[in-house]
Short mmCIF file of C-alpha atoms in Angstrom, two decimals:
data_model
loop_
_atom_site.label_atom_id
_atom_site.label_comp_id
_atom_site.label_asym_id
_atom_site.label_seq_id
_atom_site.Cartn_x
_atom_site.Cartn_y
_atom_site.Cartn_z
CA MET A 1 4.65 3.99 10.13
CA VAL A 2 7.57 4.82 7.91
CA GLY A 3 7.07 4.69 4.21
CA VAL A 4 4.37 2.06 4.15
CA GLY A 5 1.80 4.05 2.32
CA ALA A 6 1.03 7.32 0.81
CA ALA A 7 0.84 9.14 4.07
CA ALA A 8 1.97 8.77 7.59
CA GLY A 9 0.09 6.44 9.85
CA PRO A 10 -3.34 7.44 11.18
CA ASP A 11 -3.62 9.77 14.18
CA VAL A 12 -5.53 7.05 15.99
CA THR A 13 -3.88 3.77 15.12
CA PHE A 14 -5.00 0.20 15.51
CA ILE A 15 -2.56 -0.38 18.37
CA GLN A 16 -3.66 2.51 20.58
CA SER A 17 -5.88 1.94 23.60
CA GLU A 18 -8.47 4.39 22.24
CA PHE A 19 -8.99 2.22 19.18
CA LEU A 20 -9.19 -0.96 21.21
CA TRP A 21 -11.96 0.45 23.40
CA LEU A 22 -13.74 1.91 20.38
CA PHE A 23 -13.61 -1.38 18.51
CA ALA A 24 -14.76 -3.39 21.51
CA GLY A 25 -17.82 -1.15 21.79
CA VAL A 26 -18.47 -1.38 18.06
CA LEU A 27 -18.34 -5.16 18.14
CA ALA A 28 -20.85 -5.32 21.00
CA VAL A 29 -23.34 -2.98 19.39
CA TYR A 30 -22.79 -4.37 15.88
CA TRP A 31 -23.55 -7.99 16.74
CA LEU A 32 -25.65 -7.85 19.90
CA ALA A 33 -27.87 -4.83 19.22
CA PHE A 34 -27.82 -4.51 15.41
CA GLY A 35 -27.17 -8.12 14.47
CA ARG A 36 -30.59 -8.53 12.83
CA SER A 37 -30.50 -5.28 10.84
CA ARG A 38 -27.98 -4.79 8.03
CA THR A 39 -29.06 -1.18 7.67
CA LEU A 40 -28.29 -0.37 11.29
CA GLN A 41 -24.98 -2.19 11.02
CA ASN A 42 -24.08 -0.10 7.98
CA VAL A 43 -25.09 3.12 9.73
CA LEU A 44 -22.86 2.18 12.64
CA LEU A 45 -19.92 1.36 10.33
CA VAL A 46 -20.15 4.71 8.53
CA ALA A 47 -20.47 6.66 11.76
CA VAL A 48 -17.52 4.90 13.40
CA SER A 49 -15.45 5.29 10.23
CA PHE A 50 -15.91 9.06 10.27
CA VAL A 51 -15.16 9.23 13.98
CA PHE A 52 -12.01 7.20 13.48
CA TYR A 53 -10.90 9.20 10.45
CA GLY A 54 -11.64 12.61 11.91
CA TRP A 55 -10.46 11.90 15.45
CA VAL A 56 -7.73 14.54 15.45
CA HIS A 57 -8.53 16.53 12.28
CA PRO A 58 -12.32 16.50 11.72
CA TRP A 59 -11.94 18.41 8.45
CA PHE A 60 -10.38 15.30 6.92
CA CYS A 61 -13.91 13.94 6.79
CA LEU A 62 -14.92 16.68 4.34
CA LEU A 63 -12.34 15.42 1.85
CA LEU A 64 -13.49 11.83 2.26
CA ALA A 65 -17.11 12.90 1.80
CA PHE A 66 -16.21 14.98 -1.29
CA SER A 67 -14.50 12.05 -3.00
CA ALA A 68 -17.32 9.68 -2.10
CA VAL A 69 -20.18 11.97 -3.17
CA LEU A 70 -18.43 12.97 -6.42
CA ASP A 71 -17.93 9.38 -7.59
CA PHE A 72 -21.32 8.16 -6.39
CA HIS A 73 -23.07 10.78 -8.54
CA VAL A 74 -20.68 10.40 -11.47
CA GLY A 75 -21.30 6.65 -11.43
CA GLY A 76 -25.05 7.23 -11.32
CA TRP A 77 -25.00 9.73 -14.16
CA MET A 78 -22.80 7.46 -16.25
CA GLY A 79 -25.11 4.45 -16.06
CA ARG A 80 -24.63 1.51 -18.39
CA PRO A 81 -22.62 1.85 -21.64
CA ASP A 82 -25.84 1.63 -23.72
CA GLU A 83 -27.58 4.38 -21.74
CA GLN A 84 -25.29 7.36 -22.45
CA PRO A 85 -23.28 8.55 -25.46
CA ARG A 86 -19.64 7.51 -25.22
CA GLY A 87 -18.48 11.12 -25.33
CA ARG A 88 -20.65 12.06 -22.36
CA ARG A 89 -19.36 9.08 -20.41
CA ARG A 90 -15.80 10.12 -21.09
CA TRP A 91 -16.50 13.62 -19.80
CA LEU A 92 -18.04 12.16 -16.65
CA LEU A 93 -15.05 9.91 -16.10
CA ALA A 94 -12.75 12.91 -16.65
CA LEU A 95 -14.75 14.79 -13.96
CA SER A 96 -14.12 11.98 -11.50
CA MET A 97 -10.42 11.88 -12.37
CA ALA A 98 -10.03 15.64 -12.13
CA GLY A 99 -11.79 15.87 -8.78
CA ASN A 100 -9.90 13.03 -7.11
CA LEU A 101 -6.51 13.62 -8.67
CA GLY A 102 -6.83 17.37 -8.16
CA MET A 103 -7.52 16.92 -4.47
CA LEU A 104 -4.75 14.33 -4.14
CA GLY A 105 -2.33 16.49 -6.11
CA TYR A 106 -2.90 19.58 -4.00
CA PHE A 107 -2.64 18.02 -0.58
CA LYS A 108 0.17 15.64 -1.43
CA TYR A 109 2.29 17.33 -4.08
CA ALA A 110 1.67 21.11 -4.00
CA GLY A 111 4.51 21.79 -1.56
CA PHE A 112 6.83 19.49 -3.51
CA PHE A 113 6.00 21.32 -6.78
CA VAL A 114 6.52 24.76 -5.29
CA GLU A 115 9.88 23.79 -3.77
CA ASN A 116 11.17 22.36 -7.02
CA VAL A 117 10.01 25.30 -9.15
CA ALA A 118 11.78 27.64 -6.75
CA ALA A 119 14.93 25.53 -6.93
CA VAL A 120 14.89 25.56 -10.77
CA LEU A 121 14.42 29.35 -10.88
CA THR A 122 17.25 29.84 -8.40
CA ALA A 123 19.53 27.60 -10.48
CA MET A 124 18.70 29.76 -13.51
CA GLY A 125 19.82 32.83 -11.66
CA MET A 126 16.38 34.22 -11.01
CA GLN A 127 15.22 35.41 -7.62
CA ALA A 128 12.66 32.96 -6.32
CA ASN A 129 10.69 34.03 -3.27
CA GLU A 130 9.39 30.63 -2.27
CA PRO A 131 6.02 31.00 -0.56
CA SER A 132 5.42 29.33 2.73
CA LEU A 133 3.09 26.47 1.85
CA GLN A 134 2.32 24.25 4.82
CA VAL A 135 -0.23 21.69 3.67
CA ILE A 136 -1.30 18.97 6.08
CA LEU A 137 -1.41 15.64 4.30
CA PRO A 138 -4.67 13.89 5.15
CA VAL A 139 -4.04 10.31 6.16
CA GLY A 140 -5.22 7.65 3.75
CA ILE A 141 -6.07 10.08 0.95
CA SER A 142 -4.14 8.03 -1.62
CA PHE A 143 -6.04 4.89 -0.60
CA TYR A 144 -9.62 6.10 -0.70
CA THR A 145 -9.20 8.26 -3.85
CA PHE A 146 -7.84 5.25 -5.73
CA GLN A 147 -10.67 3.16 -4.34
CA THR A 148 -13.43 5.55 -5.42
CA MET A 149 -11.79 6.10 -8.81
CA SER A 150 -11.82 2.36 -9.46
CA TYR A 151 -15.59 2.46 -8.84
CA THR A 152 -16.19 4.99 -11.64
CA ILE A 153 -13.65 3.39 -13.99
CA ASP A 154 -15.31 -0.01 -13.61
CA ILE A 155 -18.71 1.54 -14.34
CA TYR A 156 -17.28 3.30 -17.39
CA ARG A 157 -15.90 0.00 -18.65
CA GLY A 158 -19.23 -1.73 -18.12
CA GLU A 159 -17.73 -4.09 -15.55
CA LEU A 160 -19.82 -2.78 -12.64
CA ARG A 161 -23.34 -1.40 -12.31
CA ALA A 162 -23.82 1.92 -10.57
CA ARG A 163 -25.22 1.66 -7.09
CA THR A 164 -28.29 3.58 -5.88
CA ASN A 165 -28.00 2.88 -2.16
CA PHE A 166 -25.75 5.65 -0.88
CA LEU A 167 -25.41 4.18 2.62
CA GLU A 168 -24.02 0.87 1.32
CA TYR A 169 -21.73 2.73 -1.04
CA MET A 170 -20.41 4.81 1.84
CA VAL A 171 -19.53 1.71 3.79
CA PHE A 172 -17.42 0.63 0.80
CA VAL A 173 -15.63 4.01 0.66
CA SER A 174 -15.12 4.66 4.38
CA PHE A 175 -14.78 1.18 5.92
CA PHE A 176 -12.49 2.02 8.80
CA PRO A 177 -10.42 -1.18 9.03
CA GLN A 178 -8.82 -0.46 5.65
CA LEU A 179 -9.48 3.26 5.30
CA VAL A 180 -6.05 4.69 6.15
CA ALA A 181 -3.56 1.92 5.33
CA GLY A 182 -5.28 -0.41 2.88
CA PRO A 183 -5.69 -2.81 1.32
CA VAL A 184 -7.15 -0.90 -1.67
CA GLU A 185 -10.43 -2.73 -2.16
CA ARG A 186 -12.40 -2.93 -5.42
CA ALA A 187 -16.09 -2.14 -5.46
CA SER A 188 -16.75 -5.41 -7.30
CA ARG A 189 -15.32 -7.33 -4.36
CA LEU A 190 -16.34 -5.34 -1.27
CA LEU A 191 -19.72 -3.92 -2.26
CA PRO A 192 -21.41 -7.35 -2.56
CA GLN A 193 -20.30 -8.09 0.98
CA VAL A 194 -21.76 -4.80 2.16
CA GLU A 195 -25.03 -5.51 0.41
CA ALA A 196 -25.37 -9.00 1.89
CA ASP A 197 -26.57 -9.86 5.40
CA ARG A 198 -23.76 -10.63 7.82
CA VAL A 199 -24.13 -13.61 10.13
CA PHE A 200 -21.97 -14.00 13.20
CA ARG A 201 -19.75 -17.06 12.94
CA SER A 202 -17.50 -17.92 15.84
CA ARG A 203 -14.87 -19.49 13.57
CA GLY A 204 -14.56 -16.32 11.50
CA PHE A 205 -14.50 -14.17 14.61
CA TRP A 206 -11.67 -16.12 16.31
CA SER A 207 -9.63 -16.42 13.13
CA GLY A 208 -9.98 -12.67 12.68
CA LEU A 209 -8.90 -12.03 16.24
CA GLY A 210 -5.86 -14.25 15.78
CA LEU A 211 -4.93 -12.49 12.54
CA ALA A 212 -5.29 -9.07 14.18
CA LEU A 213 -3.15 -10.13 17.16
CA TRP A 214 -0.49 -11.49 14.84
CA GLY A 215 -0.51 -8.20 12.95
CA GLY A 216 -0.16 -6.25 16.18
CA PHE A 217 2.76 -8.44 17.21
CA LYS A 218 4.55 -7.82 13.91
CA LYS A 219 3.99 -4.09 14.22
CA MET A 220 4.88 -3.60 17.91
CA VAL A 221 7.41 -6.34 18.55
CA VAL A 222 9.16 -6.73 15.21
CA ALA A 223 8.89 -3.38 13.37
CA ASP A 224 9.01 -1.07 16.39
CA THR A 225 11.97 -2.96 17.88
CA ILE A 226 14.25 -2.73 14.86
CA ALA A 227 13.16 0.77 13.72
CA PRO A 228 15.20 2.87 16.25
CA TYR A 229 18.41 0.96 15.46
CA ALA A 230 18.02 1.33 11.68
CA ASP A 231 16.97 4.98 12.02
CA ALA A 232 20.09 5.74 14.11
CA VAL A 233 22.28 4.78 11.17
CA PHE A 234 20.41 6.85 8.63
CA VAL A 235 20.75 10.00 10.77
CA HIS A 236 24.45 9.27 11.48
CA THR A 237 26.75 11.86 9.92
CA GLU A 238 29.37 9.37 8.65
CA PRO A 239 28.20 5.75 8.77
CA SER A 240 30.34 3.01 7.26
CA PHE A 241 29.21 0.87 4.35
CA ALA A 242 28.69 -2.08 6.70
CA MET A 243 26.49 0.04 8.96
CA VAL A 244 24.40 1.20 5.99
CA ALA A 245 24.04 -2.35 4.72
CA ALA A 246 22.91 -3.61 8.14
CA ALA A 247 20.49 -0.69 8.53
CA THR A 248 19.05 -1.37 5.08
CA LEU A 249 18.43 -4.99 6.05
CA GLY A 250 16.81 -3.73 9.26
CA PHE A 251 14.57 -1.41 7.27
CA ALA A 252 13.60 -4.22 4.90
CA ILE A 253 12.40 -6.18 7.94
CA GLN A 254 10.75 -3.14 9.48
CA ILE A 255 8.74 -2.08 6.50
CA LEU A 256 7.47 -5.60 5.83
CA ALA A 257 6.51 -6.18 9.46
CA ASP A 258 5.02 -2.70 9.78
CA PHE A 259 2.95 -2.63 6.59
CA SER A 260 1.87 -6.28 6.59
CA GLY A 261 1.19 -5.98 10.31
CA TYR A 262 -1.25 -3.13 9.75
CA THR A 263 -2.81 -5.09 6.89
CA ASP A 264 -3.24 -8.14 9.09
CA ILE A 265 -4.96 -6.02 11.73
CA ALA A 266 -7.21 -4.53 9.06
CA ARG A 267 -8.11 -7.94 7.65
CA GLY A 268 -8.60 -9.40 11.12
CA THR A 269 -10.87 -6.64 12.42
CA ALA A 270 -12.85 -6.73 9.19
CA ARG A 271 -13.25 -10.52 9.52
CA MET A 272 -14.60 -10.04 13.04
CA LEU A 273 -17.23 -7.76 11.49
CA GLY A 274 -18.16 -10.34 8.87
CA PHE A 275 -16.05 -9.05 5.92
CA ASN A 276 -13.17 -10.61 4.01
CA LEU A 277 -10.58 -8.15 2.75
CA VAL A 278 -8.17 -9.03 -0.04
CA LEU A 279 -4.80 -10.60 0.75
CA ASN A 280 -2.22 -7.83 0.48
CA PHE A 281 1.13 -9.59 1.13
CA ASP A 282 2.17 -13.04 0.04
CA HIS A 283 5.72 -13.50 1.33
CA PRO A 284 7.29 -10.92 -0.97
CA TYR A 285 10.84 -11.78 0.08
CA LEU A 286 10.42 -15.21 -1.46
CA ALA A 287 10.00 -13.64 -4.88
CA VAL A 288 12.17 -15.11 -7.64
CA ASN A 289 12.12 -12.12 -10.01
CA PRO A 290 11.01 -8.44 -10.04
CA SER A 291 7.58 -9.12 -11.49
CA ASP A 292 7.01 -11.87 -8.95
CA PHE A 293 7.88 -9.40 -6.17
CA TRP A 294 5.11 -7.05 -7.30
CA LYS A 295 2.65 -9.94 -7.42
CA ARG A 296 3.43 -10.49 -3.70
CA TRP A 297 4.05 -6.97 -2.32
CA HIS A 298 1.11 -4.62 -1.62
CA ILE A 299 -0.96 -6.76 -3.96
CA SER A 300 -4.09 -4.60 -3.86
CA PHE A 301 -2.12 -1.53 -4.99
CA SER A 302 0.10 -3.23 -7.52
CA SER A 303 -2.94 -4.92 -9.11
CA TRP A 304 -4.65 -1.51 -9.23
CA ILE A 305 -1.68 -0.04 -11.07
CA ARG A 306 -1.66 -3.05 -13.44
CA ASP A 307 -5.38 -2.90 -14.28
CA TYR A 308 -5.88 0.87 -14.45
CA LEU A 309 -2.52 2.13 -15.69
CA TYR A 310 -0.14 -0.55 -17.03
CA ILE A 311 -2.65 -2.41 -19.24
CA PRO A 312 -4.29 0.81 -20.63
CA LEU A 313 -0.82 2.10 -21.51
CA GLY A 314 -0.26 -0.96 -23.66
CA GLY A 315 0.97 -3.49 -21.11
CA SER A 316 2.14 -6.71 -22.64
CA ARG A 317 -0.19 -6.46 -25.64
CA GLY A 318 1.90 -4.14 -27.78
CA SER A 319 5.47 -4.15 -28.97
CA ARG A 320 8.45 -4.66 -26.71
CA TRP A 321 9.01 -0.90 -26.51
CA THR A 322 5.33 -0.31 -25.70
CA THR A 323 5.58 -2.79 -22.84
CA HIS A 324 8.77 -1.10 -21.55
CA GLY A 325 7.10 2.30 -21.75
CA ALA A 326 4.04 1.07 -19.85
CA THR A 327 6.31 -0.45 -17.21
CA PHE A 328 8.24 2.76 -16.68
CA GLY A 329 5.03 4.82 -16.55
CA ALA A 330 3.41 2.48 -14.07
CA MET A 331 6.45 2.17 -11.78
CA LEU A 332 7.22 5.89 -11.81
CA LEU A 333 3.67 6.62 -10.71
CA SER A 334 3.95 3.87 -8.16
CA GLY A 335 7.01 5.54 -6.69
CA LEU A 336 5.44 8.98 -6.64
CA TRP A 337 2.27 7.56 -5.04
CA HIS A 338 4.32 6.63 -1.98
CA GLY A 339 5.40 10.19 -1.34
CA ALA A 340 6.38 13.58 -2.72
CA SER A 341 10.10 13.06 -2.94
CA TRP A 342 12.62 12.48 -5.71
CA THR A 343 13.92 9.41 -3.90
CA PHE A 344 10.48 7.82 -4.26
CA VAL A 345 10.55 8.63 -7.97
CA LEU A 346 14.03 7.13 -8.16
CA TRP A 347 12.77 4.02 -6.35
CA GLY A 348 10.01 3.58 -8.92
CA LEU A 349 12.52 4.08 -11.73
CA TYR A 350 14.82 1.51 -10.10
CA HIS A 351 12.08 -1.12 -10.09
CA ALA A 352 11.14 -0.30 -13.67
CA VAL A 353 14.78 -0.95 -14.68
CA LEU A 354 14.73 -4.22 -12.70
CA ILE A 355 11.57 -5.46 -14.41
CA THR A 356 12.60 -4.55 -17.95
CA GLY A 357 16.15 -5.78 -17.35
CA TYR A 358 14.92 -9.13 -16.12
CA ARG A 359 12.60 -9.50 -19.11
CA THR A 360 15.56 -8.98 -21.37
CA VAL A 361 18.05 -11.18 -19.54
CA SER A 362 15.59 -14.01 -18.86
CA ARG A 363 15.34 -14.76 -22.59
CA TRP A 364 18.90 -16.02 -22.42
CA ILE A 365 18.30 -18.23 -19.36
CA PRO A 366 16.86 -21.68 -20.13
CA ARG A 367 13.28 -22.01 -18.86
CA GLU A 368 14.07 -25.37 -17.30
CA PHE A 369 16.72 -23.71 -15.13
CA ARG A 370 14.58 -20.68 -14.20
CA LYS A 371 11.62 -22.84 -13.23
CA GLY A 372 13.66 -25.62 -11.65
CA ARG A 373 14.49 -26.05 -7.98
CA VAL A 374 18.11 -24.98 -8.31
CA GLY A 375 17.26 -21.86 -10.32
CA ARG A 376 14.53 -20.78 -7.91
CA THR A 377 16.75 -21.44 -4.90
CA LEU A 378 19.43 -19.17 -6.33
CA ALA A 379 16.91 -16.56 -7.50
CA VAL A 380 15.30 -15.90 -4.09
CA PRO A 381 18.39 -14.51 -2.27
CA LEU A 382 19.49 -12.66 -5.41
CA MET A 383 16.10 -10.98 -5.72
CA PHE A 384 16.16 -10.18 -2.00
CA LEU A 385 19.47 -8.34 -2.46
CA PHE A 386 17.99 -6.31 -5.33
CA THR A 387 14.92 -5.57 -3.19
CA CYS A 388 17.08 -4.35 -0.27
CA ALA A 389 18.99 -2.07 -2.64
CA GLY A 390 15.65 -0.61 -3.58
CA TRP A 391 14.71 -0.14 0.08
CA LEU A 392 17.88 1.90 0.58
CA ILE A 393 16.66 4.27 -2.13
CA PHE A 394 13.18 4.27 -0.59
CA ARG A 395 14.41 4.98 2.97
CA GLU A 396 16.99 7.67 2.29
CA THR A 397 15.35 11.09 1.85
CA HIS A 398 18.34 12.89 0.30
CA ILE A 399 19.84 11.86 -3.04
CA ASP A 400 23.26 13.30 -2.18
CA ARG A 401 23.49 11.07 0.90
CA LEU A 402 22.34 8.13 -1.18
CA VAL A 403 25.17 8.76 -3.64
CA HIS A 404 27.55 9.07 -0.72
CA TYR A 405 26.50 5.67 0.64
CA LEU A 406 27.12 4.03 -2.70
CA THR A 407 30.66 5.44 -2.92
CA LEU A 408 31.75 4.25 0.54
CA PRO A 409 34.50 1.60 0.62
CA VAL A 410 32.90 -1.78 1.23
CA LEU A 411 35.47 -2.87 3.80
CA GLY A 412 36.06 0.57 5.28
CA GLY A 413 35.13 1.81 8.73
CA THR A 414 36.55 1.82 12.25
CA SER A 415 36.41 -1.06 14.67
CA ASP A 416 33.54 0.68 16.49
CA GLN A 417 31.60 0.99 13.26
CA TRP A 418 32.10 -2.69 12.49
CA MET A 419 30.96 -3.52 16.00
CA ALA A 420 27.83 -1.37 15.54
CA ALA A 421 27.10 -3.08 12.20
CA THR A 422 27.52 -6.50 13.78
CA ILE A 423 25.19 -5.66 16.65
CA LEU A 424 22.57 -4.30 14.23
CA LEU A 425 22.90 -7.44 12.06
CA GLY A 426 22.32 -9.54 15.17
CA MET A 427 19.23 -7.50 15.97
CA CYS A 428 17.95 -8.12 12.43
CA LEU A 429 18.36 -11.86 12.87
CA ASP A 430 16.63 -11.79 16.26
CA VAL A 431 13.56 -9.86 15.16
CA SER A 432 13.30 -11.93 11.98
CA LEU A 433 12.89 -15.16 13.91
CA PRO A 434 9.12 -14.70 14.61
CA LEU A 435 8.53 -14.00 10.92
CA ILE A 436 10.53 -17.07 9.88
CA VAL A 437 8.76 -19.28 12.40
CA GLY A 438 5.39 -17.91 11.22
CA LEU A 439 6.35 -18.72 7.63
CA LEU A 440 7.33 -22.29 8.56
CA ILE A 441 4.10 -22.82 10.47
CA GLU A 442 2.07 -21.51 7.54
CA LYS A 443 3.89 -23.62 4.97
CA LEU A 444 4.56 -26.83 6.88
CA VAL A 445 2.16 -27.13 9.82
CA ILE A 446 -1.15 -25.55 8.82
CA PRO A 447 -1.60 -27.56 5.59
CA HIS A 448 -1.28 -30.82 7.58
CA VAL A 449 -3.70 -29.59 10.25
CA ARG A 450 -6.30 -28.66 7.64
CA ALA A 451 -5.82 -31.95 5.85
#
């Protein structure tokens, strides 16, 4: 799963036969044997979640348990705003932040930090003996640390009461359908579902199965089909501009089908277990401006960044420069969250420039035109082009190669390179057809059926 989250895909994925057999057994026990006992269902969910997460690397479970236990106790010690002095509550919140961000920072960014310090020292003429630092990145660590931090932050703000049932809290933290690839759930939304009795409903079960199958189709048929062709261009020593443009379009299709496919599987499997996870993608390539894109793409994460970083930094409440500063801070962190690489940082910076630039330019565009049919029709393909340019930054791992791509002659290349670009473009159109048909069915057919 390339670039869809903070880490690579899970060692046991939703589309492997091991998971299918595991989930089939869980469903049978969950509903047939434990259907009358919420406690037994929760015990089963936690046990299966730890098996799933620690399938290849059991020590990953220690990190998950550390984050969960830390924030459960911090939330309990914090209590309600009127129960503890504000200073003590701040220290407890800082403890939660330090524990989670410290763990995340070490496993995800320690190697990146060491490499860059060594490079700076070398550039300054100093001898830098770079230590060998091979840190395995635990899958999903960015997801569950953000999820547990939101629990303590909401308690600190007085928006959530601390829980005393550790088992139910652990279901919220470790729920395996969304543990390693999202969506990033909030305690205020998922915990009430964990604390309520689940009743088997055939309609929910079959709709969840259909959603999971559609997600698997997007992942295996769409994303996995186009990925090798796009990857071949990005490892090519001297691709033409047309080849890079076609490969970028292919990657735009791949990452949407891959990430939204995993999310659909997560939401579908959760629905079969009696849970409703938050919608994470809302046709992001139909966005009409940069802000609209982030309201549609990875919604659970972008809303997390908005509520816990952008707004506290000043958001849209302060001056224009405060808003711009909050935007750059939020988007730079968003880029770095996706991976320890300067190209991810550059991708976040690129989207920050897009958002602030659009805010400035849009003041000169009449609202009637922007909101009208013609304006929106023109805005969608233009925004898609800007989004694809961002995906080129996201996909390329070396800044020097990225600069090289951008300096290639637009109409350059041999006849063979143009042929390769044309074939890849045709592949993009072919694999996009199921997504387009699915969109048309959702927008034109389903509303009439429901009516």
